[in-house]
Tab-separated table of C-alpha atoms in Angstrom:
chain	number	residue	atom	x	y	z
J	722	MET	CA	116.992	106.838	101.076
J	723	GLU	CA	114.081	105.112	102.807
J	724	VAL	CA	110.636	105.701	101.397
J	725	SER	CA	108.048	107.839	103.178
J	726	LYS	CA	104.447	106.770	103.682
J	727	GLU	CA	101.321	108.839	104.052
J	728	GLN	CA	98.403	106.556	104.861
J	729	ASN	CA	94.635	106.857	104.766
J	730	ILE	CA	94.435	110.316	103.234
J	731	ILE	CA	90.718	110.811	102.647
J	732	ILE	CA	89.363	111.919	99.273
J	733	GLU	CA	85.716	112.845	98.915
J	734	GLY	CA	84.589	111.118	95.735
J	735	ARG	CA	81.405	111.566	93.695
J	736	HIS	CA	79.331	108.948	95.522
J	737	ASN	CA	79.040	110.131	99.134
J	738	LYS	CA	81.584	107.683	100.477
J	739	PRO	CA	85.201	108.448	101.414
J	740	ILE	CA	88.094	107.092	99.346
J	741	PRO	CA	91.117	106.345	101.603
J	742	MET	CA	94.436	106.712	99.773
J	743	ASP	CA	98.051	105.761	100.632
J	744	LEU	CA	101.155	107.425	99.198
J	745	ILE	CA	104.626	105.835	99.129
J	746	PHE	CA	107.581	107.873	97.816
J	747	LYS	CA	111.118	109.078	98.410
J	748	ASP	CA	110.908	112.389	100.260
J	749	ASP	CA	113.593	114.086	98.165
J	750	GLY	CA	111.508	116.956	96.831
J	751	LYS	CA	111.981	115.802	93.233
J	752	PRO	CA	109.020	115.221	90.891
J	753	LYS	CA	108.565	111.510	90.180
J	754	PRO	CA	106.441	109.521	87.721
J	755	VAL	CA	103.132	108.498	89.310
J	756	VAL	CA	101.946	104.875	89.624
J	757	ILE	CA	98.358	104.302	90.793
J	758	PHE	CA	97.264	100.826	91.921
J	759	CYS	CA	93.654	99.567	91.777
J	760	HIS	CA	92.667	96.535	93.868
J	761	GLY	CA	90.266	93.849	92.686
J	762	TYR	CA	86.949	92.328	93.716
J	763	LYS	CA	86.710	91.665	97.473
J	764	GLY	CA	90.113	93.384	97.651
J	765	PHE	CA	91.473	96.440	99.428
J	766	LYS	CA	94.612	98.579	99.333
J	767	ASP	CA	96.132	96.912	102.425
J	768	TRP	CA	95.582	93.345	101.233
J	769	GLY	CA	98.535	90.953	101.373
J	770	ALA	CA	101.795	92.372	100.047
J	771	TRP	CA	100.398	95.282	98.001
J	772	ASP	CA	102.138	97.609	100.442
J	773	LYS	CA	105.465	95.844	99.882
J	774	MET	CA	104.963	96.152	96.121
J	775	GLY	CA	104.401	99.876	96.637
J	776	GLU	CA	107.610	100.205	98.635
J	777	LEU	CA	109.693	98.467	95.969
J	778	ILE	CA	108.205	100.579	93.161
J	779	ALA	CA	108.735	103.746	95.231
J	780	GLU	CA	112.354	102.734	95.932
J	781	ALA	CA	112.807	102.531	92.159
J	782	GLY	CA	111.949	106.240	91.935
J	783	TYR	CA	108.152	106.357	91.578
J	784	PHE	CA	105.363	108.127	93.440
J	785	PHE	CA	103.176	105.115	94.320
J	786	VAL	CA	99.493	105.529	95.139
J	787	LYS	CA	97.022	102.877	96.286
J	788	PHE	CA	93.454	103.405	97.453
J	789	ASN	CA	90.226	101.709	98.440
J	790	PHE	CA	87.285	102.015	96.104
J	791	SER	CA	84.588	103.940	97.981
J	792	HIS	CA	82.082	101.059	97.961
J	793	ASN	CA	84.441	98.105	98.428
J	794	GLY	CA	82.877	97.337	101.831
J	795	THR	CA	85.660	98.667	104.053
J	796	SER	CA	85.827	102.023	105.843
J	797	PRO	CA	88.634	104.446	106.833
J	798	GLU	CA	88.262	103.196	110.425
J	799	ASN	CA	88.408	99.524	109.363
J	800	PRO	CA	90.321	99.515	106.041
J	801	THR	CA	90.829	95.731	105.968
J	802	GLU	CA	87.399	94.479	107.105
J	803	PHE	CA	84.082	94.327	105.263
J	804	TYR	CA	81.858	95.998	107.839
J	805	GLN	CA	80.127	98.255	105.275
J	806	ILE	CA	78.268	95.420	103.586
J	807	GLU	CA	75.435	97.599	102.275
J	808	ALA	CA	78.002	99.781	100.505
J	809	PHE	CA	79.505	96.590	99.047
J	810	GLY	CA	76.044	95.709	97.729
J	811	ASP	CA	75.637	99.165	96.201
J	812	ASN	CA	78.964	99.051	94.356
J	813	ASN	CA	79.189	98.887	90.562
J	814	TYR	CA	81.709	99.373	87.775
J	815	THR	CA	80.800	102.994	87.025
J	816	ILE	CA	81.312	103.941	90.685
J	817	GLU	CA	84.796	102.385	90.534
J	818	LEU	CA	85.615	104.291	87.345
J	819	ASP	CA	84.467	107.522	89.016
J	820	ASP	CA	86.541	106.724	92.113
J	821	LEU	CA	89.680	106.243	90.030
J	822	GLN	CA	88.961	109.545	88.275
J	823	SER	CA	88.622	111.249	91.678
J	824	VAL	CA	91.995	109.837	92.790
J	825	ILE	CA	93.767	111.025	89.624
J	826	ASP	CA	92.141	114.462	89.814
J	827	SER	CA	93.006	114.885	93.513
J	828	LEU	CA	96.703	114.214	92.869
J	829	LEU	CA	96.820	116.924	90.205
J	830	LEU	CA	95.118	119.672	92.190
J	831	PRO	CA	97.358	122.715	92.803
J	832	THR	CA	96.482	122.374	96.504
J	833	PHE	CA	97.638	118.730	96.766
J	834	LYS	CA	100.000	118.699	99.746
J	835	PHE	CA	102.600	116.393	98.145
J	836	GLY	CA	102.413	117.836	94.635
J	837	GLN	CA	106.119	118.715	94.484
J	838	HIS	CA	106.914	114.990	94.625
J	839	LEU	CA	105.020	113.971	91.483
J	840	ASP	CA	105.305	114.504	87.756
J	841	PRO	CA	101.760	115.090	86.407
J	842	SER	CA	102.876	114.348	82.838
J	843	ASP	CA	103.769	110.718	83.642
J	844	ILE	CA	100.963	108.626	85.183
J	845	SER	CA	100.810	104.823	84.979
J	846	LEU	CA	97.992	102.573	86.182
J	847	ILE	CA	98.277	99.089	87.696
J	848	GLY	CA	95.119	97.029	88.161
J	849	HIS	CA	94.659	93.602	89.710
J	850	SER	CA	91.841	91.279	88.586
J	851	ARG	CA	88.617	93.329	88.374
J	852	GLY	CA	90.759	96.414	88.988
J	853	GLY	CA	92.610	95.474	85.804
J	854	GLY	CA	89.409	95.846	83.807
J	855	ILE	CA	88.793	99.247	85.420
J	856	THR	CA	92.309	100.429	84.512
J	857	VAL	CA	91.917	99.333	80.870
J	858	LEU	CA	88.688	101.354	80.611
J	859	LYS	CA	90.222	104.409	82.285
J	860	SER	CA	93.412	104.262	80.191
J	861	ALA	CA	91.346	104.349	76.998
J	862	GLN	CA	89.385	107.374	78.268
J	863	ASP	CA	92.057	109.490	79.938
J	864	LYS	CA	94.899	110.892	77.833
J	865	ARG	CA	96.932	111.623	80.982
J	866	ILE	CA	97.718	107.914	81.403
J	867	THR	CA	101.101	106.999	79.877
J	868	LYS	CA	101.422	103.245	80.681
J	869	LEU	CA	99.146	100.425	81.758
J	870	ILE	CA	99.944	97.280	83.752
J	871	THR	CA	97.283	94.644	84.381
J	872	LEU	CA	97.835	91.797	86.860
J	873	ALA	CA	95.634	88.695	86.503
J	874	SER	CA	93.069	90.949	84.858
J	875	VAL	CA	89.589	90.161	83.640
J	876	SER	CA	88.886	90.890	79.977
J	877	ASP	CA	85.082	91.044	80.115
J	878	PHE	CA	82.615	92.181	82.782
J	879	GLY	CA	79.401	90.935	81.185
J	880	SER	CA	80.337	87.243	81.300
J	881	ARG	CA	80.596	87.416	85.098
J	882	PHE	CA	76.864	87.924	85.629
J	883	PRO	CA	74.420	85.015	86.034
J	884	GLU	CA	72.022	84.110	83.228
J	885	GLY	CA	68.595	82.575	82.826
J	886	LYS	CA	66.756	81.529	85.986
J	887	LYS	CA	69.554	82.722	88.273
J	888	LEU	CA	69.330	86.197	86.758
J	889	GLU	CA	65.520	86.154	87.046
J	890	ALA	CA	65.757	85.131	90.715
J	891	TRP	CA	68.228	87.934	91.372
J	892	GLU	CA	65.897	90.472	89.767
J	893	LYS	CA	62.914	89.155	91.746
J	894	LYS	CA	64.694	89.155	95.127
J	895	GLY	CA	66.684	92.321	94.409
J	896	VAL	CA	69.795	90.840	96.022
J	897	GLN	CA	72.065	87.807	95.824
J	898	TYR	CA	74.864	86.829	98.194
J	899	ILE	CA	78.476	85.802	97.744
J	900	VAL	CA	80.555	84.170	100.493
J	901	ASN	CA	83.823	85.873	101.369
J	902	SER	CA	86.030	82.790	101.729
J	903	ARG	CA	88.521	84.632	103.992
J	904	THR	CA	85.963	85.737	106.602
J	905	GLY	CA	82.920	83.544	105.914
J	906	GLN	CA	80.741	86.663	105.540
J	907	GLN	CA	77.724	86.671	103.239
J	908	LEU	CA	78.292	89.758	101.075
J	909	PRO	CA	75.335	91.179	99.110
J	910	HIS	CA	75.107	92.168	95.463
J	911	HIS	CA	72.059	94.316	94.819
J	912	TYR	CA	70.378	93.952	91.433
J	913	GLN	CA	71.371	97.545	90.622
J	914	PHE	CA	74.861	96.152	89.875
J	915	TYR	CA	73.520	94.297	86.838
J	916	LYS	CA	71.172	97.116	85.818
J	917	ASN	CA	74.014	99.614	85.942
J	918	PHE	CA	76.133	97.351	83.759
J	919	LYS	CA	73.369	96.949	81.157
J	920	GLU	CA	72.745	100.714	81.092
J	921	ASN	CA	76.476	101.398	80.592
J	922	LYS	CA	77.378	98.344	78.497
J	923	GLU	CA	79.295	100.266	75.823
J	924	LYS	CA	81.198	102.389	78.333
J	925	LEU	CA	82.154	99.201	80.216
J	926	ASN	CA	83.301	97.198	77.163
J	927	ILE	CA	86.885	96.181	77.983
J	928	LYS	CA	87.533	94.806	74.484
J	929	LYS	CA	86.666	98.096	72.785
J	930	ALA	CA	88.669	100.048	75.364
J	931	ALA	CA	91.734	97.815	74.929
J	932	GLN	CA	91.572	98.228	71.144
J	933	LYS	CA	91.580	102.026	71.565
J	934	LEU	CA	94.688	102.131	73.763
J	935	LYS	CA	97.521	104.336	72.561
J	936	ILE	CA	99.961	103.438	75.339
J	937	PRO	CA	102.149	100.407	76.148
J	938	HIS	CA	100.344	97.662	78.094
J	939	LEU	CA	102.071	95.028	80.268
J	940	ILE	CA	99.799	92.008	80.800
J	941	ALA	CA	100.912	89.740	83.682
J	942	HIS	CA	99.068	86.487	84.424
J	943	GLY	CA	99.835	83.303	86.358
J	944	SER	CA	99.701	79.965	84.565
J	945	SER	CA	97.899	78.395	87.565
J	946	ASP	CA	95.285	81.125	88.050
J	947	THR	CA	91.977	79.409	88.891
J	948	SER	CA	90.057	82.666	89.508
J	949	VAL	CA	90.586	84.382	86.150
J	950	SER	CA	91.433	82.208	83.151
J	951	ILE	CA	94.784	82.723	81.464
J	952	GLY	CA	92.747	83.006	78.261
J	953	GLU	CA	91.657	86.454	79.447
J	954	ALA	CA	95.295	87.575	79.319
J	955	GLY	CA	95.337	86.213	75.769
J	956	ASN	CA	92.308	88.347	74.931
J	957	LEU	CA	93.945	91.509	76.245
J	958	PHE	CA	97.136	90.674	74.368
J	959	GLU	CA	95.182	90.208	71.145
J	960	TRP	CA	93.233	93.468	71.555
J	961	SER	CA	95.865	95.899	72.871
J	962	PRO	CA	97.816	97.680	70.102
J	963	ALA	CA	101.086	97.697	72.083
J	964	PRO	CA	101.030	94.717	74.465
J	965	LYS	CA	103.755	92.884	76.333
J	966	LEU	CA	102.711	89.523	77.785
J	967	LEU	CA	104.252	88.252	81.032
J	968	LEU	CA	103.144	84.679	81.760
J	969	VAL	CA	104.282	83.629	85.230
J	970	GLU	CA	104.873	79.882	85.515
J	971	ASN	CA	102.955	78.155	88.351
J	972	ALA	CA	101.624	81.461	89.729
J	973	ASP	CA	98.082	81.670	91.083
J	974	HIS	CA	95.672	84.626	90.967
J	975	VAL	CA	97.698	86.598	93.534
J	976	PHE	CA	101.176	85.416	92.477
J	977	GLY	CA	101.761	83.397	95.646
J	978	VAL	CA	100.840	86.102	98.158
J	979	SER	CA	98.197	85.684	100.895
J	980	HIS	CA	96.538	87.868	103.520
J	981	PRO	CA	97.609	88.921	106.071
J	982	TRP	CA	101.242	89.410	105.065
J	983	LYS	CA	104.003	90.131	107.578
J	984	ASP	CA	106.736	92.630	106.733
J	985	GLU	CA	109.452	90.114	107.561
J	986	ASP	CA	108.007	87.430	105.281
J	987	GLU	CA	109.981	86.681	102.123
J	988	LEU	CA	108.033	87.572	99.001
J	989	PRO	CA	107.208	84.620	96.717
J	990	LYS	CA	109.555	84.400	93.731
J	991	GLU	CA	106.562	84.710	91.364
J	992	PHE	CA	105.473	88.012	92.909
J	993	LYS	CA	109.048	89.334	92.992
J	994	HIS	CA	109.345	88.483	89.300
J	995	VAL	CA	106.157	90.428	88.516
J	996	ILE	CA	107.381	93.457	90.512
J	997	ASN	CA	110.808	93.393	88.836
J	998	LYS	CA	109.250	93.182	85.364
J	999	THR	CA	106.793	95.948	86.284
J	1000	ILE	CA	109.649	98.259	87.307
J	1001	GLU	CA	111.562	97.355	84.148
J	1002	PHE	CA	108.474	98.223	82.085
J	1003	LEU	CA	107.945	101.500	83.966
J	1004	ASN	CA	111.596	102.474	83.442
J	1005	ALA	CA	111.422	101.982	79.677
J	1006	ASP	CA	110.650	104.930	77.418
J	1007	ALA	CA	106.920	104.846	76.639
J	1008	GLU	CA	107.239	106.084	73.061
J	1009	ASP	CA	109.978	103.562	72.300
J	1010	LEU	CA	107.882	100.750	73.795
J	1011	TYR	CA	104.839	101.699	71.805
J	1012	ALA	CA	106.817	101.943	68.562
J	1013	GLU	CA	108.497	98.590	69.268
J	1014	TYR	CA	105.206	96.746	69.891
J	1015	ALA	CA	103.457	98.431	67.001
J	1016	ASP	CA	106.317	97.442	64.663
J	1017	ASN	CA	105.998	93.814	65.829
J	1018	ASP	CA	102.290	93.728	65.059
C-alpha cells in the first residue's frame, strides 16, 4: 500500500504564528505508532530528503509527522524560504519547546481528523541538530514519549552563544546577523534569544534532561560532521541512561543529503543506513531496549 500525505495542516501554537504540519501514513484505518520529526537551525520540514525519510518510516508502519517551528523564518505560503526574517530573529528555544508541545497535543485531540490512524500510547521523537536538543528536553518532560532518536544533535545550547566583547556588542545593538549560506540572506538574531536562554537556563539544560530520560535513545552522528562535533554525540551517550550510539563513517552533518532534493535522486548510503537503523530501533520493544541498555551500564 502506498502512503498517504496530508501537507501543510495549520496548527495555531502559543506564540501567534502558525505551525504547518505534514502527515505521512498508510491509509488503512489502523492505529499506528507516532513518529514526530523536529528540524534544526535554519532548517524546515521540507528541507532535502526529510520527506523521503518520512515516506520510508511510514511504509514501515508508522504515522510520521514533520512540522515547521512557528518562528523558523518560513511561512505556510512559502514553507521553504526565509521571508519571515523578523520571526526568525524573535525565535528562541522555549518557543520551539512550546511548538513541539502544541504539535503533540494537537495529534491527541479527540477532534483530530486523522486520529483513527495513530496510537496515542506510542510516540517517538526524532530531532536533527538543534532539533535534537529540543527533543531531548521534551522527552525528559513528557511521559507520553516512548523513544528518542537524535540525528547529529547538539548536546549544549549555552556554548553556542558568543562571549565577552561579542556578547556585549550584541546586547548594545540588540541584534546580530548570521549569513544563510544557501541563500546569502542576512538573518537576524535579536538579543532576546540570549536573554530567554539565561532566564530559562535550567529548563534548557540538555545534560540534565538526558540524565533524566527513562526511554531508549538512539544517537546517530556522522564521523565527518563539521557543524556539530562528534564529541557531542559522546556527551549524549554518556548522559543517557539507555543509549545506543550509531556512528556513521564519513557522513557529514546531514548524512550526505542536500537541498533541494529530487524524488528520483538516489539517497546517499549514509542516510539510508541511518533510516534503516532508525526503523530497526523503532520496531524494537521499548521496555526490552531500556532493560538491555540499563543492564549494559
